Tab-separated table of C-alpha atoms in Angstrom:
chain	number	residue	atom	x	y	z
A	120	MET	CA	-4.785	121.603	81.072
A	121	ALA	CA	-1.666	122.212	83.846
A	122	LEU	CA	-4.508	122.983	86.372
A	123	GLY	CA	-5.960	119.458	85.981
A	124	GLU	CA	-2.107	117.746	85.862
A	125	THR	CA	-2.218	119.623	88.751
A	126	ARG	CA	-5.246	118.640	90.614
A	127	LYS	CA	-4.400	114.514	89.074
A	128	ILE	CA	-0.735	114.125	90.862
A	129	GLY	CA	-1.766	116.107	94.067
A	130	PHE	CA	-0.827	119.601	95.052
A	131	ILE	CA	0.700	118.671	97.874
A	132	THR	CA	3.155	116.025	96.213
A	133	LEU	CA	3.889	118.339	94.396
A	134	ALA	CA	5.014	121.411	96.689
A	135	ALA	CA	7.370	118.753	98.200
A	136	ILE	CA	8.914	117.300	95.180
A	137	SER	CA	9.240	121.400	94.929
A	138	ALA	CA	11.091	122.083	98.001
A	139	ALA	CA	13.455	118.816	97.588
A	140	ASP	CA	14.302	120.710	93.841
A	141	CYS	CA	14.856	124.003	95.500
A	142	ALA	CA	17.229	122.409	97.787
A	143	ALA	CA	19.051	120.144	95.080
A	144	HIS	CA	19.421	123.086	92.626
A	145	SER	CA	20.541	125.719	95.830
A	146	MET	CA	23.966	125.803	94.475
A	147	ASN	CA	23.285	125.427	90.942
A	148	SER	CA	21.922	128.881	91.699
A	149	LEU	CA	23.273	130.431	93.904
A	150	GLY	CA	26.457	129.125	93.873
A	151	PRO	CA	28.218	131.920	91.948
A	152	PHE	CA	28.005	134.063	94.828
A	153	ALA	CA	29.456	131.681	97.057
A	154	VAL	CA	32.123	130.955	94.414
A	155	GLY	CA	32.598	134.842	94.173
A	156	GLU	CA	32.783	135.811	98.055
A	157	LEU	CA	35.389	133.307	98.013
A	158	ILE	CA	37.511	134.439	95.734
A	159	LYS	CA	36.947	137.966	97.055
A	160	SER	CA	37.757	137.271	100.217
A	161	GLY	CA	41.151	135.706	99.019
A	162	GLN	CA	40.208	132.179	100.349
A	163	LEU	CA	40.704	130.965	96.848
A	164	THR	CA	42.229	131.225	93.577
A	165	THR	CA	40.389	131.343	90.686
A	166	ALA	CA	41.769	127.514	90.135
A	167	GLN	CA	40.856	125.934	93.640
A	168	ALA	CA	37.490	128.000	93.342
A	169	GLY	CA	37.290	125.781	89.849
A	170	LEU	CA	38.245	122.405	92.429
A	171	TRP	CA	36.413	123.455	94.777
A	172	SER	CA	33.248	123.332	92.547
A	173	SER	CA	34.283	120.079	91.038
A	174	VAL	CA	34.757	118.480	93.983
A	175	GLU	CA	30.773	119.318	94.972
A	176	MET	CA	29.942	118.261	91.550
A	177	LEU	CA	31.831	115.078	91.614
A	178	SER	CA	30.545	113.907	95.203
A	179	TYR	CA	26.490	114.987	93.607
A	180	ALA	CA	27.477	112.523	90.704
A	181	ALA	CA	28.255	109.906	92.636
A	182	ALA	CA	25.352	109.794	94.887
A	183	MET	CA	22.830	110.195	91.739
A	184	THR	CA	24.646	107.358	90.260
A	185	GLY	CA	24.933	104.795	93.432
A	186	ILE	CA	21.189	105.893	93.994
A	187	ALA	CA	20.303	104.733	90.695
A	188	ALA	CA	21.679	101.494	91.282
A	189	HIS	CA	18.714	101.155	94.160
A	190	VAL	CA	16.075	103.346	92.720
A	191	HIS	CA	13.527	100.927	93.103
A	192	ARG	CA	13.929	100.503	96.816
A	193	VAL	CA	14.331	104.244	97.285
A	194	ARG	CA	11.886	105.730	99.912
A	195	LEU	CA	11.694	109.576	99.194
A	196	ARG	CA	10.980	111.550	102.226
A	197	SER	CA	13.206	109.514	104.219
A	198	LEU	CA	16.113	110.191	101.881
A	199	ALA	CA	15.470	113.495	101.463
A	200	LEU	CA	15.317	114.287	105.342
A	201	ILE	CA	18.694	112.864	105.256
A	202	ALA	CA	19.867	114.310	101.897
A	203	ALA	CA	18.980	118.060	103.598
A	204	CYS	CA	20.715	117.762	106.244
A	205	CYS	CA	23.798	116.700	105.145
A	206	VAL	CA	23.416	120.209	102.903
A	207	ILE	CA	22.654	122.076	106.471
A	208	ALA	CA	25.643	120.952	107.887
A	209	ALA	CA	28.132	121.567	104.943
A	210	GLN	CA	26.488	125.067	104.524
A	211	THR	CA	26.914	125.374	107.958
A	212	GLY	CA	30.591	124.376	108.489
A	213	SER	CA	31.560	126.189	105.332
A	214	ALA	CA	30.697	129.125	107.219
A	215	TYR	CA	33.303	129.303	109.569
A	216	VAL	CA	36.221	126.833	107.629
A	217	HIS	CA	39.000	128.633	106.302
A	218	VAL	CA	41.220	126.396	105.338
A	219	LEU	CA	41.560	124.854	101.720
A	220	TRP	CA	40.871	120.644	102.792
A	221	GLY	CA	38.421	121.866	105.136
A	222	LEU	CA	36.088	123.890	102.497
A	223	LEU	CA	36.903	120.524	100.054
A	224	GLY	CA	35.791	117.816	102.621
A	225	LEU	CA	32.677	120.215	103.353
A	226	ARG	CA	31.918	120.033	99.512
A	227	ILE	CA	32.108	116.304	99.288
A	228	LEU	CA	29.381	116.581	102.221
A	229	SER	CA	27.334	119.212	100.470
A	230	GLY	CA	27.420	117.200	96.950
A	231	CYS	CA	26.464	113.457	98.386
A	232	GLY	CA	23.361	115.623	99.957
A	233	LEU	CA	22.077	117.516	96.793
A	234	GLY	CA	22.866	114.764	94.233
A	235	ALA	CA	20.667	112.671	96.333
A	236	LEU	CA	18.041	115.614	96.578
A	237	ASN	CA	17.909	115.430	92.658
A	238	ALA	CA	17.165	111.992	92.717
A	239	VAL	CA	14.608	112.475	94.976
A	240	VAL	CA	13.251	114.554	92.103
A	241	ASN	CA	13.792	112.425	89.455
A	242	ILE	CA	13.117	109.381	90.665
A	243	GLY	CA	9.733	111.517	92.189
A	244	ALA	CA	8.869	112.928	88.765
A	245	SER	CA	9.013	109.284	86.695
A	246	ARG	CA	7.130	107.667	89.504
A	247	LEU	CA	4.426	110.137	89.287
A	248	GLY	CA	4.160	109.282	85.473
A	249	GLN	CA	4.153	112.713	84.364
A	250	PRO	CA	7.953	113.798	83.650
A	251	VAL	CA	7.737	116.532	81.928
A	252	PHE	CA	5.115	118.336	83.514
A	253	VAL	CA	5.945	117.409	87.018
A	254	LEU	CA	9.807	118.800	86.010
A	255	SER	CA	8.463	121.589	84.748
A	256	PHE	CA	6.360	122.594	87.253
A	257	VAL	CA	8.990	122.352	90.417
A	258	MET	CA	11.163	124.545	87.962
A	259	VAL	CA	8.781	127.004	88.294
A	260	VAL	CA	8.912	127.144	91.978
A	261	GLN	CA	12.631	127.271	91.638
A	262	THR	CA	12.571	130.051	89.492
A	263	ILE	CA	10.411	132.014	92.071
A	264	VAL	CA	12.621	131.399	94.837
A	265	PHE	CA	15.892	131.838	93.663
A	266	SER	CA	14.812	135.535	91.753
A	267	ALA	CA	13.782	136.358	95.643
A	268	SER	CA	17.379	135.088	96.932
A	269	SER	CA	19.089	136.680	94.386
A	270	LEU	CA	18.172	140.008	94.456
A	271	PHE	CA	19.334	139.860	99.050
A	272	LEU	CA	22.458	137.335	98.819
A	273	PRO	CA	24.437	140.056	97.661
A	274	TYR	CA	23.570	142.207	99.863
A	275	ILE	CA	24.349	139.979	102.479
A	276	GLY	CA	28.012	138.558	101.075
A	277	ASP	CA	28.704	142.368	101.056
A	278	ALA	CA	28.022	142.889	105.039
A	279	THR	CA	29.067	139.762	106.754
A	280	GLY	CA	30.794	137.704	103.938
A	281	GLN	CA	31.382	134.275	104.037
A	282	GLN	CA	29.572	133.757	106.884
A	283	GLY	CA	26.697	135.330	105.696
A	284	ILE	CA	26.623	133.656	102.312
A	285	PHE	CA	27.157	129.837	103.334
A	286	LEU	CA	24.449	130.005	106.678
A	287	THR	CA	21.779	132.323	103.971
A	288	LEU	CA	22.708	128.655	102.333
A	289	ALA	CA	21.743	126.384	105.283
A	290	LEU	CA	18.990	128.558	106.377
A	291	ILE	CA	16.774	128.274	102.724
A	292	VAL	CA	17.589	124.646	102.660
A	293	PHE	CA	16.250	124.316	106.434
A	294	ALA	CA	12.852	125.772	105.686
A	295	LEU	CA	12.112	123.885	103.015
A	296	VAL	CA	12.941	120.809	105.329
A	297	PRO	CA	8.857	120.623	106.608
A	298	LEU	CA	7.305	120.539	102.980
A	299	MET	CA	9.631	117.544	101.838
A	300	ARG	CA	8.207	115.409	104.946
A	301	LEU	CA	4.988	115.574	102.560
A	302	LEU	CA	7.067	113.315	100.242
A	303	PRO	CA	5.143	109.968	99.986
A	304	ASP	CA	7.842	107.705	101.341
A	305	THR	CA	7.162	104.506	99.826
A	306	ALA	CA	9.284	102.355	97.211
A	307	SER	CA	8.225	101.120	94.122
A	308	GLU	CA	5.680	98.196	93.326
A	309	PRO	CA	7.709	94.362	92.799
A	310	GLN	CA	6.455	94.231	89.225
A	311	LYS	CA	8.080	96.873	88.431
A	312	ARG	CA	11.418	95.938	89.441
A	313	LEU	CA	11.650	93.695	86.698
A	314	GLN	CA	11.890	96.218	83.998
A	315	ASP	CA	15.569	96.638	85.717
A	316	CYS	CA	17.117	93.693	84.247
A	317	HIS	CA	17.310	95.129	80.280
A	318	PRO	CA	20.831	96.561	79.055
A	319	MET	CA	20.778	100.383	78.108
A	320	SER	CA	19.204	100.539	74.387
A	321	GLY	CA	20.536	103.083	72.094
A	322	GLN	CA	18.011	105.347	72.791
A	323	ALA	CA	18.986	105.509	76.708
A	324	PHE	CA	22.585	105.859	75.975
A	325	ALA	CA	21.533	108.692	73.421
A	326	ALA	CA	19.459	110.699	76.079
A	327	LEU	CA	21.979	110.188	78.521
A	328	LEU	CA	24.992	111.452	76.366
A	329	ALA	CA	22.211	114.188	75.236
A	330	VAL	CA	22.108	115.169	78.966
A	331	LEU	CA	25.454	114.948	79.513
A	332	CYS	CA	26.749	117.364	76.648
A	333	TYR	CA	24.249	119.712	77.642
A	334	THR	CA	24.923	120.432	81.224
A	335	GLY	CA	28.490	120.094	80.345
A	336	GLY	CA	28.371	122.612	77.712
A	337	SER	CA	25.774	125.022	78.826
A	338	LEU	CA	27.077	125.437	82.553
A	339	ALA	CA	30.913	124.903	82.173
A	340	VAL	CA	32.140	128.589	83.257
A	341	TRP	CA	28.615	128.703	85.275
A	342	PRO	CA	30.810	129.217	88.641
A	343	PHE	CA	32.813	132.187	87.124
A	344	THR	CA	29.371	133.983	86.127
A	345	GLU	CA	29.851	136.737	89.052
A	346	ARG	CA	33.623	137.394	87.986
A	347	ILE	CA	33.232	137.453	84.436
A	348	ALA	CA	29.944	139.790	84.805
A	349	VAL	CA	32.806	142.104	86.827
A	350	SER	CA	35.345	141.906	84.166
A	351	VAL	CA	32.959	143.706	82.070
A	352	GLY	CA	32.054	146.165	84.461
A	353	LEU	CA	28.822	145.274	86.543
A	354	THR	CA	28.748	144.912	90.331
A	355	PRO	CA	28.236	142.110	92.303
A	356	MET	CA	24.847	144.166	93.479
A	357	SER	CA	23.623	144.740	89.658
A	358	PHE	CA	25.014	140.964	88.521
A	359	GLY	CA	22.166	139.943	91.805
A	360	SER	CA	19.968	142.185	89.710
A	361	LEU	CA	20.208	140.762	86.463
A	362	SER	CA	20.126	136.997	88.217
A	363	ALA	CA	16.628	137.802	89.469
A	364	PHE	CA	15.621	139.143	86.241
A	365	ALA	CA	17.426	135.736	84.649
A	366	ASN	CA	14.629	133.964	86.947
A	367	ILE	CA	11.884	135.712	85.860
A	368	PHE	CA	12.202	135.285	82.828
A	369	GLY	CA	13.303	131.308	83.272
A	370	LEU	CA	9.726	131.187	85.140
A	371	CYS	CA	8.060	132.765	82.101
A	372	ILE	CA	9.713	130.108	79.566
A	373	CYS	CA	9.019	127.281	82.624
A	374	LEU	CA	5.040	128.438	82.453
A	375	VAL	CA	5.402	127.695	78.680
A	376	GLY	CA	6.842	124.329	79.215
A	377	VAL	CA	4.117	123.521	81.755
A	378	ARG	CA	1.674	124.347	79.121
A	379	LEU	CA	3.474	122.548	76.311
A	380	SER	CA	4.394	119.686	78.650
A	381	GLN	CA	1.950	117.456	77.389
A	382	ASN	CA	2.453	117.923	73.763
A	383	ARG	CA	5.088	115.532	71.825
A	384	ALA	CA	5.541	117.851	69.016
A	385	SER	CA	7.294	120.899	71.804
A	386	MET	CA	10.772	118.109	72.013
A	387	ARG	CA	11.314	119.257	68.349
A	388	LEU	CA	12.426	122.503	69.724
A	389	LEU	CA	14.752	121.179	71.881
A	390	SER	CA	17.781	120.561	68.959
A	391	PRO	CA	17.550	124.453	67.801
A	392	ALA	CA	16.892	125.483	71.434
A	393	ILE	CA	20.057	123.462	72.542
A	394	ILE	CA	22.220	124.926	69.314
A	395	LEU	CA	20.921	128.672	69.992
A	396	THR	CA	22.442	127.806	73.883
A	397	GLY	CA	26.087	126.783	72.500
A	398	VAL	CA	25.975	129.945	70.280
A	399	ILE	CA	24.736	131.806	73.388
A	400	CYS	CA	27.877	130.357	75.292
A	401	ILE	CA	30.669	131.795	73.277
A	402	LEU	CA	28.949	135.248	73.901
A	403	GLN	CA	28.779	134.171	77.464
A	404	ALA	CA	32.175	132.902	78.177
A	405	TRP	CA	34.125	135.990	75.689
A	406	PRO	CA	31.647	139.183	76.098
A	407	PRO	CA	32.411	141.925	73.927
A	408	SER	CA	30.709	144.318	76.506
A	409	GLY	CA	28.276	144.519	79.624
A	410	LEU	CA	25.432	144.174	77.430
A	411	PHE	CA	26.408	140.910	75.626
A	412	PHE	CA	27.145	139.516	78.875
A	413	LYS	CA	23.773	140.566	80.922
A	414	THR	CA	21.664	139.266	77.436
A	415	ALA	CA	23.594	136.173	77.023
A	416	PHE	CA	24.027	135.331	80.223
A	417	SER	CA	19.621	135.594	80.544
A	418	LEU	CA	19.190	133.620	77.591
A	419	ASN	CA	21.287	130.534	78.737
A	420	TYR	CA	19.672	130.942	82.132
A	421	GLY	CA	16.153	131.075	80.087
A	422	LEU	CA	16.846	128.307	77.755
A	423	TRP	CA	17.641	126.011	80.666
A	424	PHE	CA	14.477	126.023	81.940
A	425	PHE	CA	13.035	124.410	78.991
A	426	ILE	CA	15.565	122.389	78.057
A	427	TYR	CA	16.639	120.267	80.967
A	428	PRO	CA	13.075	119.166	81.548
A	429	GLY	CA	13.033	118.513	78.087
A	430	LEU	CA	16.119	116.275	78.191
A	431	VAL	CA	15.210	114.494	81.575
A	432	GLY	CA	11.717	114.175	80.602
A	433	LEU	CA	12.891	112.544	77.592
A	434	THR	CA	15.066	109.685	79.808
A	435	CYS	CA	11.698	108.685	81.737
A	436	LEU	CA	10.117	108.469	78.558
A	437	VAL	CA	13.002	105.750	77.490
A	438	ASP	CA	13.189	104.233	81.020
A	439	PRO	CA	9.935	105.192	83.370
A	440	SER	CA	11.433	103.478	86.290
A	441	GLY	CA	13.076	106.186	87.127
A	442	LYS	CA	16.670	104.720	86.754
A	443	LEU	CA	18.198	106.536	83.753
A	444	ALA	CA	16.321	110.100	84.763
A	445	ALA	CA	18.812	109.324	88.351
A	446	ARG	CA	22.216	108.534	85.900
A	447	SER	CA	20.923	111.305	84.476
A	448	GLY	CA	22.010	113.886	87.243
A	449	GLY	CA	25.089	112.130	87.971
A	450	ALA	CA	25.740	112.657	83.960
A	451	TRP	CA	25.242	116.122	84.542
A	452	MET	CA	27.239	116.977	87.444
A	453	LEU	CA	30.011	114.117	86.114
A	454	SER	CA	30.288	116.451	82.931
A	455	GLN	CA	30.087	119.786	84.669
A	456	ALA	CA	32.443	118.544	87.058
A	457	GLY	CA	35.185	118.366	84.140
A	458	THR	CA	34.497	121.587	81.661
A	459	THR	CA	34.363	123.874	85.666
A	460	LEU	CA	37.471	122.261	86.291
A	461	LEU	CA	38.908	123.138	82.618
A	462	ALA	CA	37.425	126.809	83.146
A	463	GLY	CA	39.178	127.465	86.165
A	464	CYS	CA	42.059	126.730	85.388
A	465	ALA	CA	41.386	129.135	82.405
A	466	GLY	CA	40.083	131.504	84.254
A	467	ASN	CA	43.881	132.212	86.337
A	468	SER	CA	44.596	134.165	83.105
A	469	GLY	CA	41.088	135.464	82.947
A	470	HIS	CA	40.610	134.082	79.728
A	471	TYR	CA	37.402	131.856	78.899
A	472	MET	CA	36.858	132.330	75.045
A	473	TRP	CA	38.196	128.756	74.562
A	474	VAL	CA	35.715	127.159	77.229
A	475	GLY	CA	32.992	129.221	75.247
A	476	PHE	CA	33.841	127.351	71.813
A	477	LEU	CA	34.489	123.599	73.791
A	478	SER	CA	30.869	124.401	74.906
A	479	PHE	CA	29.412	125.265	71.482
A	480	LEU	CA	30.710	121.554	70.339
A	481	LEU	CA	29.700	120.298	73.142
A	482	CYS	CA	26.107	121.766	72.413
A	483	LEU	CA	26.247	120.563	68.462
A	484	ILE	CA	26.774	116.678	70.232
A	485	SER	CA	23.554	116.656	72.631
A	486	ALA	CA	21.477	118.741	70.256
A	487	ALA	CA	22.602	115.648	67.351
A	488	CYS	CA	21.554	112.752	70.149
A	489	VAL	CA	18.145	114.224	70.760
A	490	VAL	CA	17.371	113.912	67.409
A	491	PHE	CA	17.793	109.859	67.349
A	492	ILE	CA	15.756	109.932	70.476
A	493	LYS	CA	11.904	109.156	69.036
A	494	PRO	CA	9.868	109.919	71.556
A	495	HIS	CA	7.026	108.521	69.445
A	496	GLN	CA	8.476	105.327	69.477
A	497	MET	CA	8.033	105.078	73.404
A	498	VAL	CA	5.180	104.450	75.057
A	499	ALA	CA	4.901	106.914	77.697
A	500	PRO	CA	4.112	105.753	81.543
């Protein structure tokens, strides 16, 4: 079934969207290495690192929200190439800047580029008409790319510090640009723009709130995971190996997600998976031992690859135009920016326990929203 859907959509198009997805999520998956290096080198305190991450996320959210208002005019290839140039410039600049305000300014540029790239992914998935399948497929590619990156990035950081980490992040995006040139460069059909006039329904609001609460809760301490790992006895290299394992585990979850993407009944697993994630977040933020941290980190990472495509797929089912999907990416970054800033402040004292309980509460709200949404009442695009 997955091979049939790949042929139907077109492998080249899927490869191009996968490239945009890898670039868009490069800081989500590899950002903890950059944050860890900035803190370790004394460039930033934990609270400043939280602010640094939050500025990028808010810019990410602003870009996606702004693009959502003009979703039917978006030309995927043009937007992806411009956004990739912004990210490359920001990461390259961050390799050489050592002043807080300069680093924050470059995060604004990076966030706008990353947000635009994620909008390309979500809008493209919605336009192709098989959002859950497309998002699951591109996340399979993402896990392969980031599994390899997680293995060598700690060694680059150890050998070359801040400069090596950020230049590598820039190089990863640069290497993906040729594939992004294969994206279609046409806007939506004019008749589809008429769907844009109706107000947000209760189901649309619930879908958006589900994404906001899940992402903010599950990723609250994500930028600081390397620091938490160190606190329970892991070295940066062993954390890199753990990240690679978590990516491989996520790859397995992605493959299962691709197989289940045509089955609406799989949506019933979303709420239990989100509640389980909430419990895991407590152990990840406040691990009693290294073993608990490794287990919680791997499970949270792996479940993300099932839950996030499912939630964004729901937004595409509610609104096939892709506008709600683009807004969902903005909601993700807005919520994570807030919870990350709180986690950064909490991390100054070395304790993230209460952030874990906040994550659990947010995941419960997200699960309740998913229960409210009834996919069988919607017509698939």
